[in-house]
Short mmCIF file of C-alpha atoms and ligand atoms in Angstrom, two decimals:
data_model
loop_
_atom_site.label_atom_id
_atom_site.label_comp_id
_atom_site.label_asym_id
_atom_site.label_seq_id
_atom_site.Cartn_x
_atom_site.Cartn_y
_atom_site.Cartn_z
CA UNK A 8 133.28 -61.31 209.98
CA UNK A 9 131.23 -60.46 213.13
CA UNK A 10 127.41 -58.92 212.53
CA UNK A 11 127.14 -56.75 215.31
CA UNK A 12 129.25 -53.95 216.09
CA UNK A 13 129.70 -50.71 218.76
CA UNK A 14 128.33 -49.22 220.24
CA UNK A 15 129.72 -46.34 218.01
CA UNK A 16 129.02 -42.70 218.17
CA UNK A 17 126.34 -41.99 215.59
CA UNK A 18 125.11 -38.37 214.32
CA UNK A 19 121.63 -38.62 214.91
CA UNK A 20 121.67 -42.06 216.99
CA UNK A 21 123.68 -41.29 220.15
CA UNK A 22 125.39 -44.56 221.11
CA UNK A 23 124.32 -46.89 218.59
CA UNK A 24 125.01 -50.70 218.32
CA UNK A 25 125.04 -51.85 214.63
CA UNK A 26 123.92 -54.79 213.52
CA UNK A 27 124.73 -55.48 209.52
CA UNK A 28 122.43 -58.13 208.35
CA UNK A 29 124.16 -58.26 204.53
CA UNK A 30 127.51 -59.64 203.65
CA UNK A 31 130.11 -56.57 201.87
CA UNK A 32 128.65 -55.27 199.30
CA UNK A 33 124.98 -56.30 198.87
CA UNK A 34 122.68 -53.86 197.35
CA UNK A 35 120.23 -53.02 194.69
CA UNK A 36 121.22 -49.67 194.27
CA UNK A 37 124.82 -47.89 193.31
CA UNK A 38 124.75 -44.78 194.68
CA UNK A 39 127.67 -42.50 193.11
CA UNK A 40 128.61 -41.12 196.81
CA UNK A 41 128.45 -44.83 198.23
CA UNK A 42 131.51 -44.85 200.64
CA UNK A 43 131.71 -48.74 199.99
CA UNK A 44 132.58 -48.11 196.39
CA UNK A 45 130.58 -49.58 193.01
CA UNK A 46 127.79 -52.38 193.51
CA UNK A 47 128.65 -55.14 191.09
CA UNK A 48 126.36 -57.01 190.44
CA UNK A 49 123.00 -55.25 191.88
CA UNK A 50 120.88 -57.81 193.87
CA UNK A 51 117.16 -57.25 193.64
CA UNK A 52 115.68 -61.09 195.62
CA UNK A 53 115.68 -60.77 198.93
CA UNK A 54 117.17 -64.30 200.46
CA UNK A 55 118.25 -65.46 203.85
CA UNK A 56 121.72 -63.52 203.38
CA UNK A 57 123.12 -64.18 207.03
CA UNK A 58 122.68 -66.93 209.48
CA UNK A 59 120.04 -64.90 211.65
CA UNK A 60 120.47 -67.38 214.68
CA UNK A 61 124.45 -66.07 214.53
CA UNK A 62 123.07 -62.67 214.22
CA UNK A 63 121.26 -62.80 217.33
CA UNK A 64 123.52 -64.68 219.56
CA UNK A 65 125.59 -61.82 218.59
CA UNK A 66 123.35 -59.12 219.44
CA UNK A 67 122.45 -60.73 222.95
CA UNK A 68 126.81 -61.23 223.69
CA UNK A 69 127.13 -57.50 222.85
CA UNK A 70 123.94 -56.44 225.26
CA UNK A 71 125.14 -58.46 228.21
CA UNK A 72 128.64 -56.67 227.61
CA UNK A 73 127.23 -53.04 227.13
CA UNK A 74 123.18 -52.94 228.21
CA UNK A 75 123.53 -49.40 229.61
CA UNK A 76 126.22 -47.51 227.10
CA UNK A 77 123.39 -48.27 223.98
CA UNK A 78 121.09 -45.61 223.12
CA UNK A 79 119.64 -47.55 219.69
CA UNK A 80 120.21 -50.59 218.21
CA UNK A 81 120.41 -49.91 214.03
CA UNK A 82 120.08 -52.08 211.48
CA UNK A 83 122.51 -50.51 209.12
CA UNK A 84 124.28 -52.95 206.60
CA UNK A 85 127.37 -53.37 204.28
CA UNK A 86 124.67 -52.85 201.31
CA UNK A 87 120.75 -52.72 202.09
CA UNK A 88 119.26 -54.67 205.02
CA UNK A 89 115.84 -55.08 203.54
CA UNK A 90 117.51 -57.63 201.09
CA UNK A 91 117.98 -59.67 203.90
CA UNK A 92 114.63 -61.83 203.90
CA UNK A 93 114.33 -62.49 207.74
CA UNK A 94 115.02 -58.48 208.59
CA UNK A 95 111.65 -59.05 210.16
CA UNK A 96 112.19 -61.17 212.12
CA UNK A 97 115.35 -59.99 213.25
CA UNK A 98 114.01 -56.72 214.08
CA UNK A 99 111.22 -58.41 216.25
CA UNK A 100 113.45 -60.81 218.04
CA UNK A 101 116.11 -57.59 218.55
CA UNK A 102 113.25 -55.27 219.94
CA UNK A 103 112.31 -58.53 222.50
CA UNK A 104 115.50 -58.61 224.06
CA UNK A 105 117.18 -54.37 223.49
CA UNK A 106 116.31 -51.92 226.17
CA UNK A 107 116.98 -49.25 223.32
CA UNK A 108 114.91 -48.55 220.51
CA UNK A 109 115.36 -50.00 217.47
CA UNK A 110 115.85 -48.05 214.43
CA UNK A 111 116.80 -49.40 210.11
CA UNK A 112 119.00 -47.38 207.62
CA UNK A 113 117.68 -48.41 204.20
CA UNK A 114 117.59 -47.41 201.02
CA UNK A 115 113.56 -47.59 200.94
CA UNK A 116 113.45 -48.84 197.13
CA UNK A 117 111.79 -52.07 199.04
CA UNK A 118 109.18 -50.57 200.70
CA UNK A 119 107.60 -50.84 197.58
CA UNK A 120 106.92 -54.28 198.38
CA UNK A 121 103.91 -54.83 201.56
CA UNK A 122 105.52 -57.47 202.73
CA UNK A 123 108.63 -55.42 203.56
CA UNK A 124 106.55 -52.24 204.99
CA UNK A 125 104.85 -55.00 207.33
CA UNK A 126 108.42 -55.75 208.91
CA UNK A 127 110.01 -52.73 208.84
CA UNK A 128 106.25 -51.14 210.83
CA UNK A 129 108.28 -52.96 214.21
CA UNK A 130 110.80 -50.53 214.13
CA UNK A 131 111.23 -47.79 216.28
CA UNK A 132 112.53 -45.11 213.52
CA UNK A 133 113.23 -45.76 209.99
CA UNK A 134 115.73 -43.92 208.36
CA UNK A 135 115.08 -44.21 204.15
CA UNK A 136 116.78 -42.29 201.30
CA UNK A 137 115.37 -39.95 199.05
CA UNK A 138 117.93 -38.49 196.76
CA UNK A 139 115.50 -37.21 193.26
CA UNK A 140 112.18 -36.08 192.55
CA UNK A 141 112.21 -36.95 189.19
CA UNK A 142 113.01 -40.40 187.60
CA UNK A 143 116.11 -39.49 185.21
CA UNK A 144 117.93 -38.13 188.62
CA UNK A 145 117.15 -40.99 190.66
CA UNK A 146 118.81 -42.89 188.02
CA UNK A 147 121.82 -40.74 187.76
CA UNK A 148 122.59 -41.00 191.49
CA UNK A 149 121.25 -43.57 192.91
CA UNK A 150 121.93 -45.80 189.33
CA UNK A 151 118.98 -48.31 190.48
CA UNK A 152 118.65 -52.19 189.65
CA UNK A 153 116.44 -51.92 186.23
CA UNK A 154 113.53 -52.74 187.92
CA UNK A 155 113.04 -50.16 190.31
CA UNK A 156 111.78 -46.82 189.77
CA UNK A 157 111.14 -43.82 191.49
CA UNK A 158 107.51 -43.47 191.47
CA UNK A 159 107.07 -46.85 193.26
CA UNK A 160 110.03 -45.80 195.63
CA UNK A 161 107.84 -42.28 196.55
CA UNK A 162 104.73 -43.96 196.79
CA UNK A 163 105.90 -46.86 198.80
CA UNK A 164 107.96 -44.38 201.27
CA UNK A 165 103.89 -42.48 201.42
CA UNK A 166 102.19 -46.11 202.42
CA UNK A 167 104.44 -46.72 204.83
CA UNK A 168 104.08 -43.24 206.13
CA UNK A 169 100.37 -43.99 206.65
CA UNK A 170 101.01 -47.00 208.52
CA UNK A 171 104.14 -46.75 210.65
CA UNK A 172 103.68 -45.34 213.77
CA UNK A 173 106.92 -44.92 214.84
CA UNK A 174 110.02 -41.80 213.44
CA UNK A 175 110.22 -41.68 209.65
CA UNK A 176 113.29 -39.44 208.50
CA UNK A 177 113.92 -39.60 205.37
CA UNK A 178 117.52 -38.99 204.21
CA UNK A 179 118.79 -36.47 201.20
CA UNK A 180 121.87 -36.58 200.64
CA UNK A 181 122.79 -33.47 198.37
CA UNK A 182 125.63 -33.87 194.97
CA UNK A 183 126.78 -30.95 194.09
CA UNK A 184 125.55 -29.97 190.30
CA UNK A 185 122.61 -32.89 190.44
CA UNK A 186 120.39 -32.18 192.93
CA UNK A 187 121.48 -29.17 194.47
CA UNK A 188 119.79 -26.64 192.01
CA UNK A 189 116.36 -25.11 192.36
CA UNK A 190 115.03 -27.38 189.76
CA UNK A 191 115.84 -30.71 191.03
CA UNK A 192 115.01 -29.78 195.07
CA UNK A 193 111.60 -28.50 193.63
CA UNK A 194 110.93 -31.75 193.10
CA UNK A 195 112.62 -33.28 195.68
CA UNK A 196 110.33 -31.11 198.14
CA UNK A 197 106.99 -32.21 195.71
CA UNK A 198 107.95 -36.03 196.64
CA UNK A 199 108.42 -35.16 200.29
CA UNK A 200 105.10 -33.86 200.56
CA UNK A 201 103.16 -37.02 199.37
CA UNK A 202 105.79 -38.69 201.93
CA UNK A 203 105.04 -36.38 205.36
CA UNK A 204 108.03 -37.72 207.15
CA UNK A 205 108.63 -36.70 210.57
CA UNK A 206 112.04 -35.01 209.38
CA UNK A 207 114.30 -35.17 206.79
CA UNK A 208 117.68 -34.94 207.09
CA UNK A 209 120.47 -33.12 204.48
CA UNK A 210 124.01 -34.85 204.57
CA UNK A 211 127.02 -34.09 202.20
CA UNK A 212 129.33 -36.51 200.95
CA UNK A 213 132.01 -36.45 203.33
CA UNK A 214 133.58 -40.12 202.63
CA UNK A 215 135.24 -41.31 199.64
CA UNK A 216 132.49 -41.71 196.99
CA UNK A 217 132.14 -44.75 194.87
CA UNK A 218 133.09 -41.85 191.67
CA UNK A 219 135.42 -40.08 191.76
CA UNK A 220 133.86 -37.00 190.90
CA UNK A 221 131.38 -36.42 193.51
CA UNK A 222 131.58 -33.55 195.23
CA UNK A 223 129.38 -31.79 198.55
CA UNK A 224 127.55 -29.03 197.35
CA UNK A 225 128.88 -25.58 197.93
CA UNK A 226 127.19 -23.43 201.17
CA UNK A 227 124.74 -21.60 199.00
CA UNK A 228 123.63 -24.40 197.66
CA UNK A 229 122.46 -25.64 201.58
CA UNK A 230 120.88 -22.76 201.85
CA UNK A 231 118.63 -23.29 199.02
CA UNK A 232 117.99 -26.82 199.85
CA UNK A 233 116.85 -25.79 203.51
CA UNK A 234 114.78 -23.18 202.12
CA UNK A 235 113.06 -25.20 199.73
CA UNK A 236 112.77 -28.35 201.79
CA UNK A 237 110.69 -27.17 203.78
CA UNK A 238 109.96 -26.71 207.72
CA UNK A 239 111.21 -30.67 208.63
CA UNK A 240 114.77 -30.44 206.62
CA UNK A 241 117.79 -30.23 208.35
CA UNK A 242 121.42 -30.29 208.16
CA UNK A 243 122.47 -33.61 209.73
CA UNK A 244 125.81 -33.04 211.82
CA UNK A 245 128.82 -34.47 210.40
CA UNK A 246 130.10 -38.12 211.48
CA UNK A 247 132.63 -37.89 214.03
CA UNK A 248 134.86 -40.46 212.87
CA UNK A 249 135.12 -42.09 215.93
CA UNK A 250 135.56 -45.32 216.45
CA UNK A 251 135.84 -48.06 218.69
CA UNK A 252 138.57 -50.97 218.17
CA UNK A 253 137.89 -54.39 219.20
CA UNK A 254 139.77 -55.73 221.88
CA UNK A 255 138.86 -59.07 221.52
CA UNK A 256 140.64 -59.93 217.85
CA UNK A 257 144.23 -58.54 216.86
CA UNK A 258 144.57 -54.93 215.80
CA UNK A 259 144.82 -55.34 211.99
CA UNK A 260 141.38 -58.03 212.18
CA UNK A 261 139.52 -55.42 214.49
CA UNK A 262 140.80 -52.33 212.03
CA UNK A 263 139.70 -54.38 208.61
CA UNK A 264 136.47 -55.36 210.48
CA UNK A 265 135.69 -51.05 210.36
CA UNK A 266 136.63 -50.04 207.49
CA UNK A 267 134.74 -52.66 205.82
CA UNK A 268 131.44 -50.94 207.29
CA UNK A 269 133.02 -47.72 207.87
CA UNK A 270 135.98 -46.51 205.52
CA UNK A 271 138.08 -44.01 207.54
CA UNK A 272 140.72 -41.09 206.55
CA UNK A 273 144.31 -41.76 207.68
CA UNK A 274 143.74 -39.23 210.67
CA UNK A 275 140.83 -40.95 211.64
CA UNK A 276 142.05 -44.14 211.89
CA UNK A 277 145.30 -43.51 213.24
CA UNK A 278 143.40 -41.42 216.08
CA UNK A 279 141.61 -44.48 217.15
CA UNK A 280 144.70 -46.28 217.13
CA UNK A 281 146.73 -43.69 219.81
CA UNK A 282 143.65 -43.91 221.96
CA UNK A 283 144.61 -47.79 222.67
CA UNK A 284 148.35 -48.21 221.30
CA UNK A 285 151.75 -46.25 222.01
CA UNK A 286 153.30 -44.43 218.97
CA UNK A 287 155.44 -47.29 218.08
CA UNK A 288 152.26 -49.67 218.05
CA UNK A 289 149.98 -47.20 215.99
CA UNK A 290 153.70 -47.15 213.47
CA UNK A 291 153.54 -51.24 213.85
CA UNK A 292 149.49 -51.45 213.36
CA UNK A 293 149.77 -49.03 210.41
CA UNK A 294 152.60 -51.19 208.89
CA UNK A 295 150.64 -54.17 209.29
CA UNK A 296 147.58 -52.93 207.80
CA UNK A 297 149.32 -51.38 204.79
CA UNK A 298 150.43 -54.96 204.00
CA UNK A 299 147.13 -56.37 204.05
CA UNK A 300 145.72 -57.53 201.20
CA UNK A 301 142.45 -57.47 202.86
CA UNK A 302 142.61 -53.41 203.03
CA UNK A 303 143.31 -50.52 200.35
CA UNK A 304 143.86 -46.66 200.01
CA UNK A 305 141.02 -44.57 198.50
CA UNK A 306 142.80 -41.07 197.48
CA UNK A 307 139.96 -38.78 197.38
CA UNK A 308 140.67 -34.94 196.68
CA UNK A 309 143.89 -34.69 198.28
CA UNK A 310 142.48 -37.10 201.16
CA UNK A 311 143.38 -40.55 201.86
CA UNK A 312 141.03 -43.10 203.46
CA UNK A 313 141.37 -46.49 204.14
CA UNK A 314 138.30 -48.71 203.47
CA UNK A 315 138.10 -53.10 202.48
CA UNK A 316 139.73 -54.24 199.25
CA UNK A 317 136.73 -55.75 198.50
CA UNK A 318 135.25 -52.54 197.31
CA UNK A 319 135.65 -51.49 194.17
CA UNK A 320 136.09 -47.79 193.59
CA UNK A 321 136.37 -45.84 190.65
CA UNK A 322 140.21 -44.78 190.17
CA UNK A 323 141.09 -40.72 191.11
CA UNK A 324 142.52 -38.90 188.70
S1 LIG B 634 124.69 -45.61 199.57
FE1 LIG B 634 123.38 -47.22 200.42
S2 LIG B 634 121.81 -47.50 198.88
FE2 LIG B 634 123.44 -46.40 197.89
S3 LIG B 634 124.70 -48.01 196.92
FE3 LIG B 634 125.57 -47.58 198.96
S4 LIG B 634 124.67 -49.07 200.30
FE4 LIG B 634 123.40 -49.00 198.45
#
């Protein structure tokens, strides 16, 4: 599978070409909202997880092809980048040759570690997650490898804050009936304060969560959070859903090859397909792609989204 994708419409990134350092699905956390289903088993080492000379030769193919349509270039993986042990480097090398910014999506449980606030200090903007204020929460959403905690999460997300010169946004994303009560964003808004990020952005759950019983938090409960939050929150718009299809590999490759970073609903997906393919071809790609064994339906309150089979999703009801 290729490491470098888009440029694809992003909500807070403009035109954004992704590069996913991790293979599918590599992560020390297990989020219950994580639209790439259940981590099993959590990784915690950090190791060379990609060939980063591929990566690159990617990244500079993709830049002669679309220089001028890239507003950032994003480190955002199948998992968590920062597991990859040469992000650094990566993120150097990227910056050397981009004429965009560069920004990371991460987790932020390894900016715990100097080492990793040293190479993630390159960036441009770094988008981490912040989810609890108090330990027994993060560990009911985010479900955290055993060896991280919350307190070292906060307090790393505060050192880098001291020391990175560049957009820290720190990302919330609200559950509704964990951390959407006045309780929980009190201290939600206590850790943001030791952090000082530039912004912090609210999203709701809008693809299929890893359980099935996630839901987004109801409007009042938005309200609240923005109140509470404080002057930086808000609500981050929601993801278009649009997507670009490769032309370069057949349909069914190219469509696997998104969901596997990306899991789309049935309208979604079959949108991107009319934009290229008559009616019969979107029937024929559809077709193809239900027979795939690489590919698998994720029915999700009333909804159906397509996302890899190598994800492994708790069954709905
Ligand atoms: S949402 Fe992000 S941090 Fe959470 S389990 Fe998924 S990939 Fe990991």
């Amino acid at each position: 599978m290729r490491h470098v994708f888009g440029p694809v419409p992003s909500r807070r990134l403009g035109r954004s070409l992704g590069i996913d350092p991790v293979p599918p699905k590599t992560c020390n956390w297990n989020c219950v909202y994580c639209q790439l289903g259940r981590t099993t088993p959590l990784s915690r080492e950090r190791r060379s997880l990609v060939p980063v000379g591929t990566v690159l030769d990617e990244v500079e193919a993709a830049l002669h092809r679309c220089r001028d349509a890239v507003d950032w270039v994003t480190f955002v993986g199948s998992g968590e980048p920062t597991l990859h042990a040469d992000l650094g480097r990566m993120i150097r090398e990227v910056q050397a040759m981009a004429v965009a910014p560069v920004a990371v999506i991460t987790n932020g449980a390894l900016l715990s570690r100097e080492d990793v606030r040293n190479e993630l200090a390159a960036a441009d903007a770094v988008l981490p997650s912040l989810d609890a204020g108090i330990e027994s929460l993060h560990r009911a959403i985010n479900r955290p490898h055993p060896g991280l905690h919350l307190e070292s999460h906060v307090e790393g997300l505060a050192a880098f804050r001291r020391r990175f010169p560049g957009q820290l946004w720190v990302e919330v994303m609200l559950v509704r009936g964990m951390n959407d009560g006045e309780t929980a964003l009190q201290g939600l808004a206590s850790a943001l304060r030791r952090i000082d990020p530039d912004e912090v952005h609210l999203l709701v759950p809008s693809r299929p969560p890893a359980e099935e019983w996630v839901r987004p938090p109801e409007a009042g409960s938005l309200d609240r959070a923005l109140r509470i939050l404080g002057a930086k929150v808000r609500l981050a718009p929601p993801g278009t859903g649009d997507v670009e299809l490769g032309r370069e590999v057949p349909v069914v490759d190219s469509l696997i090859e998104v969901i596997t970073r990306h899991p789309l609903s049935e309208t979604e997906l079959q949108d991107a397909l009319a934009r290229d393919l008559s009616p019969q071809g979107v029937a024929r790609a559809l077709r193809r792609l239900r027979a795939d064994d690489r590919a698998q339906v994720v029915e999700r309150r009333g909804r159906r989204f397509w996302s890899s089979a190598a994800y492994r999703y708790a069954p709905s009801r």
